Tab-separated table of C-alpha atoms in Angstrom:
chain	number	residue	atom	x	y	z
A	684	MET	CA	-10.928	3.225	20.745
A	685	SER	CA	-7.203	3.594	21.739
A	686	PHE	CA	-4.640	5.694	19.805
A	687	LEU	CA	-2.015	2.958	19.729
A	688	LEU	CA	-2.478	-0.635	19.362
A	689	LYS	CA	-0.176	-2.837	20.917
A	690	THR	CA	2.848	-3.766	18.899
A	691	ARG	CA	4.865	-7.070	19.298
A	692	SER	CA	8.068	-6.254	21.032
A	693	GLU	CA	11.411	-7.007	19.050
A	694	SER	CA	12.120	-10.340	21.174
A	695	ASP	CA	8.700	-11.756	19.595
A	696	LYS	CA	9.785	-10.892	16.126
A	697	PRO	CA	11.541	-13.393	13.895
A	698	LYS	CA	15.422	-12.625	13.914
A	699	SER	CA	16.191	-11.105	10.407
A	700	PRO	CA	18.986	-13.250	8.513
A	701	SER	CA	22.497	-11.903	7.676
A	702	SER	CA	23.388	-10.412	4.261
A	703	GLU	CA	24.649	-13.720	3.221
A	704	GLU	CA	21.800	-15.803	4.475
A	705	LEU	CA	19.482	-13.280	2.704
A	706	GLN	CA	21.149	-13.904	-0.343
A	707	GLN	CA	21.104	-17.766	-0.316
A	708	LYS	CA	17.337	-17.642	0.853
A	709	ILE	CA	16.654	-15.316	-2.499
A	710	VAL	CA	18.488	-18.160	-4.637
A	711	GLN	CA	16.330	-20.824	-3.008
A	712	VAL	CA	13.419	-18.790	-3.782
A	713	ARG	CA	14.136	-18.316	-7.512
A	714	GLU	CA	14.825	-22.241	-7.535
A	715	LEU	CA	11.497	-22.946	-6.328
A	716	LEU	CA	10.214	-20.373	-8.839
A	717	GLY	CA	11.581	-22.458	-11.863
A	718	SER	CA	10.413	-20.872	-14.948
A	719	LEU	CA	8.131	-18.348	-13.559
A	720	ALA	CA	11.384	-16.119	-12.567
A	721	ALA	CA	11.847	-15.522	-16.257
A	722	GLU	CA	8.297	-15.027	-17.042
A	723	MET	CA	8.440	-11.888	-14.675
A	724	PRO	CA	11.917	-10.729	-14.296
A	725	ALA	CA	11.014	-6.913	-13.420
A	726	PHE	CA	8.619	-8.256	-10.820
A	727	LEU	CA	10.516	-10.824	-9.512
A	728	SER	CA	13.510	-9.181	-8.705
A	729	ASP	CA	15.932	-9.575	-5.759
A	730	THR	CA	13.968	-6.349	-4.120
A	731	THR	CA	10.541	-7.893	-4.315
A	732	ILE	CA	11.751	-11.619	-3.261
A	733	ARG	CA	13.346	-9.807	-0.498
A	734	ARG	CA	9.832	-8.089	0.828
A	735	PHE	CA	7.979	-11.352	0.100
A	736	LEU	CA	10.683	-13.178	2.467
A	737	ARG	CA	10.394	-10.513	5.117
A	738	ALA	CA	6.494	-10.457	5.073
A	739	ARG	CA	6.434	-14.429	5.572
A	740	ASN	CA	8.884	-14.087	8.555
A	741	TRP	CA	11.867	-15.277	6.197
A	742	SER	CA	10.122	-18.658	5.105
A	743	THR	CA	11.174	-19.655	1.459
A	744	GLU	CA	8.599	-22.124	1.226
A	745	GLN	CA	5.960	-19.307	2.379
A	746	ALA	CA	7.406	-16.662	0.146
A	747	THR	CA	7.610	-18.661	-2.681
A	748	LYS	CA	3.721	-19.889	-2.326
A	749	SER	CA	2.715	-16.379	-1.977
A	750	LEU	CA	4.842	-15.015	-4.986
A	751	LYS	CA	2.912	-17.765	-7.155
A	752	GLU	CA	-0.027	-16.492	-5.968
A	753	THR	CA	1.026	-13.295	-6.873
A	754	VAL	CA	2.482	-13.882	-10.751
A	755	LYS	CA	-1.095	-15.770	-11.237
A	756	TRP	CA	-3.184	-12.614	-9.918
A	757	ARG	CA	-0.768	-10.294	-11.942
A	758	ARG	CA	-1.053	-12.411	-15.186
A	759	GLN	CA	-4.811	-11.591	-15.062
A	760	TYR	CA	-4.771	-8.033	-13.453
A	761	ARG	CA	-2.004	-6.837	-15.241
A	762	PRO	CA	-0.907	-4.196	-12.657
A	763	GLU	CA	2.085	-3.268	-14.848
A	764	SER	CA	0.168	-1.779	-17.315
A	765	ILE	CA	-2.071	0.568	-15.200
A	766	CYS	CA	-1.321	4.116	-16.086
A	767	TRP	CA	-2.658	7.656	-14.565
A	768	GLU	CA	-6.108	8.226	-15.721
A	769	TYR	CA	-7.885	9.443	-12.476
A	770	GLU	CA	-8.777	12.356	-10.833
A	771	GLY	CA	-7.031	11.177	-7.612
A	772	ARG	CA	-8.728	13.277	-5.067
A	773	ARG	CA	-9.830	10.151	-3.099
A	774	ALA	CA	-6.424	8.449	-2.741
A	775	TYR	CA	-3.140	9.856	-3.736
A	776	ILE	CA	0.746	9.446	-2.795
A	777	ALA	CA	1.921	12.641	-0.603
A	778	ASP	CA	4.437	14.737	-2.240
A	779	TYR	CA	6.645	14.663	0.987
A	780	LEU	CA	7.690	11.551	3.259
A	781	ASP	CA	7.232	10.953	6.891
A	782	ALA	CA	10.697	11.532	9.631
A	783	LYS	CA	11.702	8.081	8.499
A	784	GLY	CA	11.925	8.660	4.984
A	785	ARG	CA	8.892	6.474	4.162
A	786	SER	CA	6.489	7.526	1.396
A	787	ILE	CA	2.911	8.715	2.426
A	788	LEU	CA	-0.098	7.002	0.870
A	789	ILE	CA	-3.476	8.977	1.635
A	790	THR	CA	-6.870	7.574	1.173
A	791	LYS	CA	-10.208	9.863	1.725
A	792	PRO	CA	-13.160	7.416	1.556
A	793	THR	CA	-15.727	10.071	2.337
A	794	ILE	CA	-15.003	11.595	-0.783
A	795	LYS	CA	-17.774	10.852	-2.992
A	796	GLY	CA	-16.181	8.654	-5.525
A	797	ARG	CA	-16.861	9.858	-9.428
A	798	VAL	CA	-15.935	5.808	-10.659
A	799	SER	CA	-17.388	2.600	-9.881
A	800	GLY	CA	-16.156	0.581	-6.868
A	801	LYS	CA	-14.114	-1.894	-9.609
A	802	GLU	CA	-12.621	1.236	-10.848
A	803	GLN	CA	-11.571	2.706	-7.167
A	804	ILE	CA	-9.763	-0.753	-6.491
A	805	LYS	CA	-7.880	-0.436	-10.028
A	806	HIS	CA	-6.614	2.804	-8.602
A	807	PHE	CA	-5.606	1.510	-5.337
A	808	VAL	CA	-3.849	-1.191	-7.092
A	809	TYR	CA	-2.033	1.405	-9.588
A	810	LEU	CA	-0.825	3.041	-6.327
A	811	LEU	CA	0.593	0.326	-4.789
A	812	GLU	CA	2.179	-0.701	-7.656
A	813	SER	CA	3.716	2.577	-8.203
A	814	LEU	CA	4.873	2.566	-3.995
A	815	ALA	CA	6.067	-1.052	-4.560
A	816	MET	CA	8.213	-0.537	-7.921
A	817	ASN	CA	9.644	2.730	-7.447
A	818	SER	CA	10.849	1.935	-3.805
A	819	ALA	CA	14.654	2.140	-2.707
A	820	ASP	CA	16.016	-1.322	-2.894
A	821	GLU	CA	17.189	-2.026	1.020
A	822	GLN	CA	14.365	0.220	1.934
A	823	GLU	CA	11.875	-2.058	4.603
A	824	GLU	CA	8.225	-1.463	4.927
A	825	HIS	CA	8.545	1.956	3.361
A	826	VAL	CA	4.972	3.051	3.103
A	827	THR	CA	2.948	5.404	5.670
A	828	TRP	CA	-0.694	5.189	5.183
A	829	LEU	CA	-2.998	7.695	5.890
A	830	ILE	CA	-7.169	7.365	6.091
A	831	ASP	CA	-8.915	10.344	6.868
A	832	LEU	CA	-12.390	9.041	8.292
A	833	ARG	CA	-14.035	12.269	9.451
A	834	GLY	CA	-17.778	11.855	8.547
A	835	TRP	CA	-17.396	8.300	7.805
A	836	SER	CA	-20.834	6.006	7.072
A	837	ILE	CA	-20.770	2.455	5.873
A	838	SER	CA	-21.297	3.377	2.215
A	839	SER	CA	-17.967	5.345	2.049
A	840	THR	CA	-16.312	2.091	2.075
A	841	PRO	CA	-18.550	-0.887	1.466
A	842	LEU	CA	-17.385	-4.148	3.534
A	843	SER	CA	-16.974	-6.088	0.089
A	844	THR	CA	-14.669	-2.860	-1.266
A	845	SER	CA	-12.793	-2.944	1.988
A	846	ARG	CA	-12.015	-6.862	2.125
A	847	GLU	CA	-10.732	-6.832	-1.571
A	848	SER	CA	-8.683	-3.843	-0.998
A	849	MET	CA	-7.074	-5.828	2.480
A	850	HIS	CA	-6.726	-9.055	0.458
A	851	ILE	CA	-4.788	-6.989	-2.086
A	852	VAL	CA	-2.498	-5.281	0.201
A	853	GLN	CA	-1.705	-8.570	2.213
A	854	ASN	CA	-1.720	-10.980	-0.445
A	855	TYR	CA	-0.027	-8.911	-3.487
A	856	TYR	CA	2.049	-6.302	-1.977
A	857	PRO	CA	2.846	-7.628	1.097
A	858	GLY	CA	5.785	-5.619	3.363
A	859	ILE	CA	5.530	-2.473	1.922
A	860	ILE	CA	3.004	-0.984	4.537
A	861	ALA	CA	4.794	0.253	7.812
A	862	VAL	CA	1.783	1.800	9.356
A	863	ALA	CA	-1.710	2.319	8.784
A	864	ILE	CA	-3.128	5.831	10.796
A	865	LEU	CA	-7.147	6.039	10.928
A	866	SER	CA	-7.587	9.683	11.356
A	867	ASN	CA	-10.993	10.736	13.349
A	868	THR	CA	-12.926	7.606	13.285
A	869	PRO	CA	-16.745	8.365	14.569
A	870	ARG	CA	-18.271	5.995	16.960
A	871	ILE	CA	-20.324	4.172	14.056
A	872	PHE	CA	-16.871	2.923	12.798
A	873	GLU	CA	-16.263	0.663	15.735
A	874	SER	CA	-18.593	-1.985	14.833
A	875	PHE	CA	-17.092	-1.656	11.202
A	876	TRP	CA	-13.558	-2.228	12.510
A	877	LYS	CA	-14.794	-5.141	14.524
A	878	ILE	CA	-15.700	-7.153	11.141
A	879	ILE	CA	-12.852	-5.668	9.247
A	880	LYS	CA	-10.241	-6.945	11.667
A	881	HIS	CA	-11.268	-10.565	11.364
A	882	PHE	CA	-9.855	-10.207	7.631
A	883	LEU	CA	-6.524	-8.689	8.929
A	884	GLU	CA	-3.463	-10.738	9.020
A	885	ALA	CA	-2.269	-10.107	12.509
A	886	LYS	CA	1.157	-8.453	11.255
A	887	MET	CA	-1.221	-6.196	9.702
A	888	SER	CA	-3.503	-5.300	12.403
A	889	GLU	CA	-0.705	-4.400	14.582
A	890	LYS	CA	0.173	-1.871	12.185
A	891	VAL	CA	-2.927	-0.046	12.529
A	892	LYS	CA	-2.973	3.227	14.770
A	893	PHE	CA	-6.108	5.551	15.370
A	894	LEU	CA	-5.287	9.196	15.611
A	895	TYR	CA	-7.729	11.874	16.911
A	896	THR	CA	-6.475	15.203	15.839
A	897	ASN	CA	-7.930	16.693	19.410
A	898	ASN	CA	-6.065	14.329	21.204
A	899	PRO	CA	-2.661	15.675	22.563
A	900	GLU	CA	-1.483	12.317	22.764
A	901	SER	CA	-2.131	11.952	19.393
A	902	HIS	CA	-0.638	15.363	18.461
A	903	LYS	CA	2.565	14.743	20.141
A	904	ILE	CA	3.060	11.144	18.215
A	905	VAL	CA	1.997	12.842	14.893
A	906	SER	CA	4.483	15.813	15.431
A	907	GLU	CA	7.409	13.394	15.796
A	908	MET	CA	6.337	11.425	13.000
A	909	PHE	CA	5.639	14.167	10.319
A	910	ASP	CA	6.693	17.875	9.288
A	911	MET	CA	3.678	19.321	10.633
A	912	ASP	CA	3.891	22.136	8.054
A	913	LEU	CA	3.673	19.418	5.278
A	914	LEU	CA	0.949	17.264	6.993
A	915	GLU	CA	-2.608	17.996	6.249
A	916	THR	CA	-4.944	19.236	8.568
A	917	ALA	CA	-7.079	16.396	8.310
A	918	PHE	CA	-4.340	14.555	10.245
A	919	GLY	CA	-3.617	17.227	12.527
A	920	GLY	CA	-0.715	19.041	10.457
A	921	ARG	CA	-0.819	22.927	9.637
A	922	ASN	CA	-1.213	22.481	5.576
A	923	SER	CA	-4.696	23.403	4.858
A	924	ILE	CA	-3.982	23.373	0.872
A	925	THR	CA	-5.696	20.681	-0.992
A	926	ILE	CA	-3.833	18.406	-3.491
A	927	ASP	CA	-3.017	20.505	-6.916
A	928	ILE	CA	-4.260	17.848	-9.268
A	929	ASP	CA	-2.485	19.423	-12.121
A	930	ASN	CA	1.134	18.908	-10.579
A	931	TYR	CA	0.158	15.526	-8.933
A	932	ALA	CA	-1.076	14.182	-12.462
A	933	GLU	CA	2.162	15.260	-13.976
A	934	ARG	CA	4.193	13.886	-11.135
A	935	MET	CA	2.374	10.391	-11.365
A	936	ARG	CA	2.738	10.444	-14.989
A	937	ARG	CA	6.784	10.696	-14.594
A	938	SER	CA	6.382	7.870	-12.046
A	939	ASP	CA	4.745	5.926	-14.600
A	940	LEU	CA	7.546	6.542	-17.221
A	941	ALA	CA	10.042	5.562	-14.461
A	942	ARG	CA	8.602	2.033	-14.130
A	943	GLY	CA	8.029	1.416	-17.859
A	944	VAL	CA	4.530	1.399	-17.850
A	945	LEU	CA	3.952	4.067	-20.629
A	946	ILE	CA	6.039	1.762	-22.960
A	947	ILE	CA	4.041	-1.287	-21.880
A	948	GLN	CA	0.260	0.703	-22.100
A	949	THR	CA	1.604	1.559	-25.798
A	950	ASP	CA	2.581	-1.862	-26.924
A	951	ILE	CA	-0.929	-3.346	-25.846
A	952	ASN	CA	-2.565	-0.465	-27.502
A	953	LEU	CA	-0.674	-1.396	-30.591
A	954	ILE	CA	-1.422	-5.285	-30.292
A	955	SER	CA	-5.214	-4.357	-29.826
A	956	ARG	CA	-5.194	-2.169	-33.051
A	957	HIS	CA	-3.390	-5.002	-35.024
A	958	HIS	CA	-6.439	-7.485	-33.799
């Protein structure tokens, strides 16, 4: 596999609207959403609408369609009510940023999960929700996704789990992933990748990069993207320290509080006790 998949040139990408045009599009989407805009005001903010517009090539119709589908999913899944309750070593948000100031999502699917596949996806949604709702207002595609695939086997990421995870990223959290870096994929992964690639949108597929830590070209590109003293050795960096789960748990609880999830969870618990 090559390290870097080709991406579209700037001339091939849809032209971004001006600030005035973008605001008009946001207003148009709100009009098309109708009463839904009032149903989920925290989610259907200008930031979210702008993100969906960007992900759908600035089409108000396509962005509105995606938002309606996402609202339907959120009613059932309630991602805003998920709070920290996981051990976090298999998937977590790094405590440093990349060279462009983007948040870093790290997943290590080869670490044996301590919970069911359903719970693992729930935790993945929790991380995506935290990244989406705590993002800077104007920051475009603000997440770099690092995936450690050393020692990978098909049991590490069952096809059904991978498909569902990609469906959630592409449909319910579009426009937050800037780049996805797959590190040290074994040869057996190539056949799996050929299958998974069919479930990726073109935009997502072209964001995927393959990293091999013993490859000089890979090392050069990674050193330009990250502070090598902070980046984990699994991705070619010099940081050999594993995640401090206690500090991480406290950081995620503060993140929960910042987006109001603890208040939401408390209200749900109170309602449940009354019924």
